[in-house]
């Protein structure tokens, strides 16, 4: 069984920074793309950032230049450094990953989410 566990959320003032972490654990061959999404109350879950196992990244336009995604493949962990936070960044942030559980199988897994609240 594969688990993704996020940490690092909290309350911060506008202009501040937070760093989220998400660690994959369990029995698997490897972790492929790792992603961050977020969902604000009453809204759809939106893409934030993604990183491949080789380190290629992509970001939503709303966070470009402020957020940085990175990963430690040895620890199966992905990070999201969030700077210059705005109240509109407030949401539950979810980690997801494409995990190879066998040579022939890849599945998507999601974490439980971590709350980020930015006060004005």
PDB file of C-alpha atoms in Angstrom:
ATOM      1  CA  UNK A   1       0.000   0.000   0.000  1.00  0.00           C
ATOM      2  CA  UNK A   2       1.206   3.499  -0.881  1.00  0.00           C
ATOM      3  CA  UNK A   3       0.699   6.512   1.360  1.00  0.00           C
ATOM      4  CA  UNK A   4       1.351  10.174   0.723  1.00  0.00           C
ATOM      5  CA  UNK A   5       1.576  12.359   3.801  1.00  0.00           C
ATOM      6  CA  UNK A   6       1.699  16.159   3.573  1.00  0.00           C
ATOM      7  CA  UNK A   7       3.011  18.513   6.223  1.00  0.00           C
ATOM      8  CA  UNK A   8       3.958  22.143   6.622  1.00  0.00           C
ATOM      9  CA  UNK A   9       0.666  23.965   6.256  1.00  0.00           C
ATOM     10  CA  UNK A  10      -0.445  26.677   8.613  1.00  0.00           C
ATOM     11  CA  UNK A  11      -1.417  30.306   9.059  1.00  0.00           C
ATOM     12  CA  UNK A  12       0.787  33.050   7.642  1.00  0.00           C
ATOM     13  CA  UNK A  13       0.424  36.741   6.901  1.00  0.00           C
ATOM     14  CA  UNK A  14       0.283  38.041   3.355  1.00  0.00           C
ATOM     15  CA  UNK A  15       3.780  38.364   1.948  1.00  0.00           C
ATOM     16  CA  UNK A  16       5.067  35.521   4.090  1.00  0.00           C
ATOM     17  CA  UNK A  17       6.378  32.090   3.199  1.00  0.00           C
ATOM     18  CA  UNK A  18       5.591  28.462   3.893  1.00  0.00           C
ATOM     19  CA  UNK A  19       7.202  25.216   2.839  1.00  0.00           C
ATOM     20  CA  UNK A  20       5.062  22.147   2.270  1.00  0.00           C
ATOM     21  CA  UNK A  21       6.409  18.603   2.219  1.00  0.00           C
ATOM     22  CA  UNK A  22       4.902  15.374   0.984  1.00  0.00           C
ATOM     23  CA  UNK A  23       6.508  12.005   1.571  1.00  0.00           C
ATOM     24  CA  UNK A  24       5.577   8.790  -0.207  1.00  0.00           C
ATOM     25  CA  UNK A  25       5.864   5.570   1.755  1.00  0.00           C
ATOM     26  CA  UNK A  26       4.948   1.935   1.291  1.00  0.00           C
ATOM     27  CA  UNK A  27       5.869  -0.768  -1.160  1.00  0.00           C
ATOM     28  CA  UNK A  28       6.603   0.412  -4.693  1.00  0.00           C
ATOM     29  CA  UNK A  29       9.203   0.361  -7.441  1.00  0.00           C
ATOM     30  CA  UNK A  30       9.440   4.093  -7.971  1.00  0.00           C
ATOM     31  CA  UNK A  31       7.747   7.460  -7.873  1.00  0.00           C
ATOM     32  CA  UNK A  32       7.262   9.240 -11.162  1.00  0.00           C
ATOM     33  CA  UNK A  33       5.625  12.675 -11.499  1.00  0.00           C
ATOM     34  CA  UNK A  34       4.850  14.396  -8.207  1.00  0.00           C
ATOM     35  CA  UNK A  35       2.315  17.201  -8.072  1.00  0.00           C
ATOM     36  CA  UNK A  36       0.655  19.802  -5.907  1.00  0.00           C
ATOM     37  CA  UNK A  37      -2.968  20.815  -6.238  1.00  0.00           C
ATOM     38  CA  UNK A  38      -5.115  23.093  -4.112  1.00  0.00           C
ATOM     39  CA  UNK A  39      -8.775  23.507  -3.370  1.00  0.00           C
ATOM     40  CA  UNK A  40     -10.375  26.578  -1.867  1.00  0.00           C
ATOM     41  CA  UNK A  41     -13.831  26.397  -0.242  1.00  0.00           C
ATOM     42  CA  UNK A  42     -16.562  26.129  -2.854  1.00  0.00           C
ATOM     43  CA  UNK A  43     -14.097  25.836  -5.724  1.00  0.00           C
ATOM     44  CA  UNK A  44     -12.658  23.123  -7.927  1.00  0.00           C
ATOM     45  CA  UNK A  45      -9.356  21.462  -7.131  1.00  0.00           C
ATOM     46  CA  UNK A  46      -6.735  23.300  -9.200  1.00  0.00           C
ATOM     47  CA  UNK A  47      -3.305  22.345 -10.426  1.00  0.00           C
ATOM     48  CA  UNK A  48      -0.433  24.198  -8.764  1.00  0.00           C
ATOM     49  CA  UNK A  49       2.849  22.580  -9.806  1.00  0.00           C
ATOM     50  CA  UNK A  50       4.411  19.366 -11.038  1.00  0.00           C
ATOM     51  CA  UNK A  51       7.880  17.852 -11.157  1.00  0.00           C
ATOM     52  CA  UNK A  52       9.086  14.798 -13.043  1.00  0.00           C
ATOM     53  CA  UNK A  53      11.500  12.262 -11.636  1.00  0.00           C
ATOM     54  CA  UNK A  54      14.172  13.966 -13.721  1.00  0.00           C
ATOM     55  CA  UNK A  55      13.434  17.360 -12.216  1.00  0.00           C
ATOM     56  CA  UNK A  56      11.463  19.049 -14.991  1.00  0.00           C
ATOM     57  CA  UNK A  57       8.920  21.445 -13.497  1.00  0.00           C
ATOM     58  CA  UNK A  58       5.768  23.211 -14.546  1.00  0.00           C
ATOM     59  CA  UNK A  59       3.589  25.723 -12.711  1.00  0.00           C
ATOM     60  CA  UNK A  60       0.168  27.264 -12.824  1.00  0.00           C
ATOM     61  CA  UNK A  61       0.352  30.850 -14.054  1.00  0.00           C
ATOM     62  CA  UNK A  62      -1.037  32.102 -10.746  1.00  0.00           C
ATOM     63  CA  UNK A  63       2.000  30.868  -8.798  1.00  0.00           C
ATOM     64  CA  UNK A  64       4.852  31.294 -11.287  1.00  0.00           C
ATOM     65  CA  UNK A  65       7.708  33.265  -9.808  1.00  0.00           C
ATOM     66  CA  UNK A  66       6.413  32.810  -6.249  1.00  0.00           C
ATOM     67  CA  UNK A  67       6.282  29.036  -5.713  1.00  0.00           C
ATOM     68  CA  UNK A  68       9.051  26.498  -6.287  1.00  0.00           C
ATOM     69  CA  UNK A  69       8.548  22.747  -6.475  1.00  0.00           C
ATOM     70  CA  UNK A  70      11.451  20.403  -5.777  1.00  0.00           C
ATOM     71  CA  UNK A  71      11.983  16.801  -4.788  1.00  0.00           C
ATOM     72  CA  UNK A  72      14.381  14.466  -3.063  1.00  0.00           C
ATOM     73  CA  UNK A  73      14.226  11.178  -4.937  1.00  0.00           C
ATOM     74  CA  UNK A  74      16.189   9.334  -2.258  1.00  0.00           C
ATOM     75  CA  UNK A  75      13.479  10.255   0.252  1.00  0.00           C
ATOM     76  CA  UNK A  76      10.540   9.998  -2.170  1.00  0.00           C
ATOM     77  CA  UNK A  77       9.579  13.460  -1.008  1.00  0.00           C
ATOM     78  CA  UNK A  78       8.312  16.508  -2.865  1.00  0.00           C
ATOM     79  CA  UNK A  79       8.413  20.062  -1.533  1.00  0.00           C
ATOM     80  CA  UNK A  80       6.575  23.260  -2.345  1.00  0.00           C
ATOM     81  CA  UNK A  81       8.280  26.471  -1.292  1.00  0.00           C
ATOM     82  CA  UNK A  82       5.684  29.220  -1.282  1.00  0.00           C
ATOM     83  CA  UNK A  83       6.865  32.820  -1.113  1.00  0.00           C
ATOM     84  CA  UNK A  84       5.058  36.149  -1.364  1.00  0.00           C
ATOM     85  CA  UNK A  85       1.863  34.469  -0.273  1.00  0.00           C
ATOM     86  CA  UNK A  86      -1.456  36.153  -0.979  1.00  0.00           C
ATOM     87  CA  UNK A  87      -4.851  35.672   0.671  1.00  0.00           C
ATOM     88  CA  UNK A  88      -6.068  34.045  -2.545  1.00  0.00           C
ATOM     89  CA  UNK A  89      -3.479  31.290  -2.013  1.00  0.00           C
ATOM     90  CA  UNK A  90      -5.517  30.088   0.969  1.00  0.00           C
ATOM     91  CA  UNK A  91      -6.704  26.540   0.316  1.00  0.00           C
ATOM     92  CA  UNK A  92      -6.210  22.929   1.213  1.00  0.00           C
ATOM     93  CA  UNK A  93      -3.076  21.802  -0.598  1.00  0.00           C
ATOM     94  CA  UNK A  94      -2.946  18.236  -1.837  1.00  0.00           C
ATOM     95  CA  UNK A  95       0.019  16.210  -2.956  1.00  0.00           C
ATOM     96  CA  UNK A  96      -0.347  13.586  -5.660  1.00  0.00           C
ATOM     97  CA  UNK A  97       2.073  11.202  -7.282  1.00  0.00           C
ATOM     98  CA  UNK A  98       2.224   8.637 -10.042  1.00  0.00           C
ATOM     99  CA  UNK A  99       3.662   5.551  -8.406  1.00  0.00           C
ATOM    100  CA  UNK A 100       4.940   2.390 -10.043  1.00  0.00           C
ATOM    101  CA  UNK A 101       3.750  -0.460  -7.867  1.00  0.00           C
ATOM    102  CA  UNK A 102       4.994  -3.082 -10.312  1.00  0.00           C
ATOM    103  CA  UNK A 103       6.861  -3.246 -13.614  1.00  0.00           C
ATOM    104  CA  UNK A 104       3.559  -3.035 -15.480  1.00  0.00           C
ATOM    105  CA  UNK A 105       1.451  -0.841 -13.251  1.00  0.00           C
ATOM    106  CA  UNK A 106       1.338   2.868 -12.436  1.00  0.00           C
ATOM    107  CA  UNK A 107      -1.371   4.448 -10.316  1.00  0.00           C
ATOM    108  CA  UNK A 108      -2.218   7.909  -9.007  1.00  0.00           C
ATOM    109  CA  UNK A 109      -2.144   8.431  -5.262  1.00  0.00           C
ATOM    110  CA  UNK A 110      -3.250  11.418  -3.212  1.00  0.00           C
ATOM    111  CA  UNK A 111      -2.433  12.725   0.217  1.00  0.00           C
ATOM    112  CA  UNK A 112      -4.963  13.839   2.787  1.00  0.00           C
ATOM    113  CA  UNK A 113      -4.264  17.543   2.295  1.00  0.00           C
ATOM    114  CA  UNK A 114      -2.821  20.302   4.442  1.00  0.00           C
ATOM    115  CA  UNK A 115      -4.479  23.635   5.152  1.00  0.00           C
ATOM    116  CA  UNK A 116      -2.777  26.861   4.143  1.00  0.00           C
ATOM    117  CA  UNK A 117      -4.358  30.104   5.334  1.00  0.00           C
ATOM    118  CA  UNK A 118      -2.981  33.504   4.349  1.00  0.00           C
ATOM    119  CA  UNK A 119      -4.294  36.469   6.298  1.00  0.00           C
ATOM    120  CA  UNK A 120      -4.442  39.956   4.841  1.00  0.00           C
TER     121      UNK A 120
END
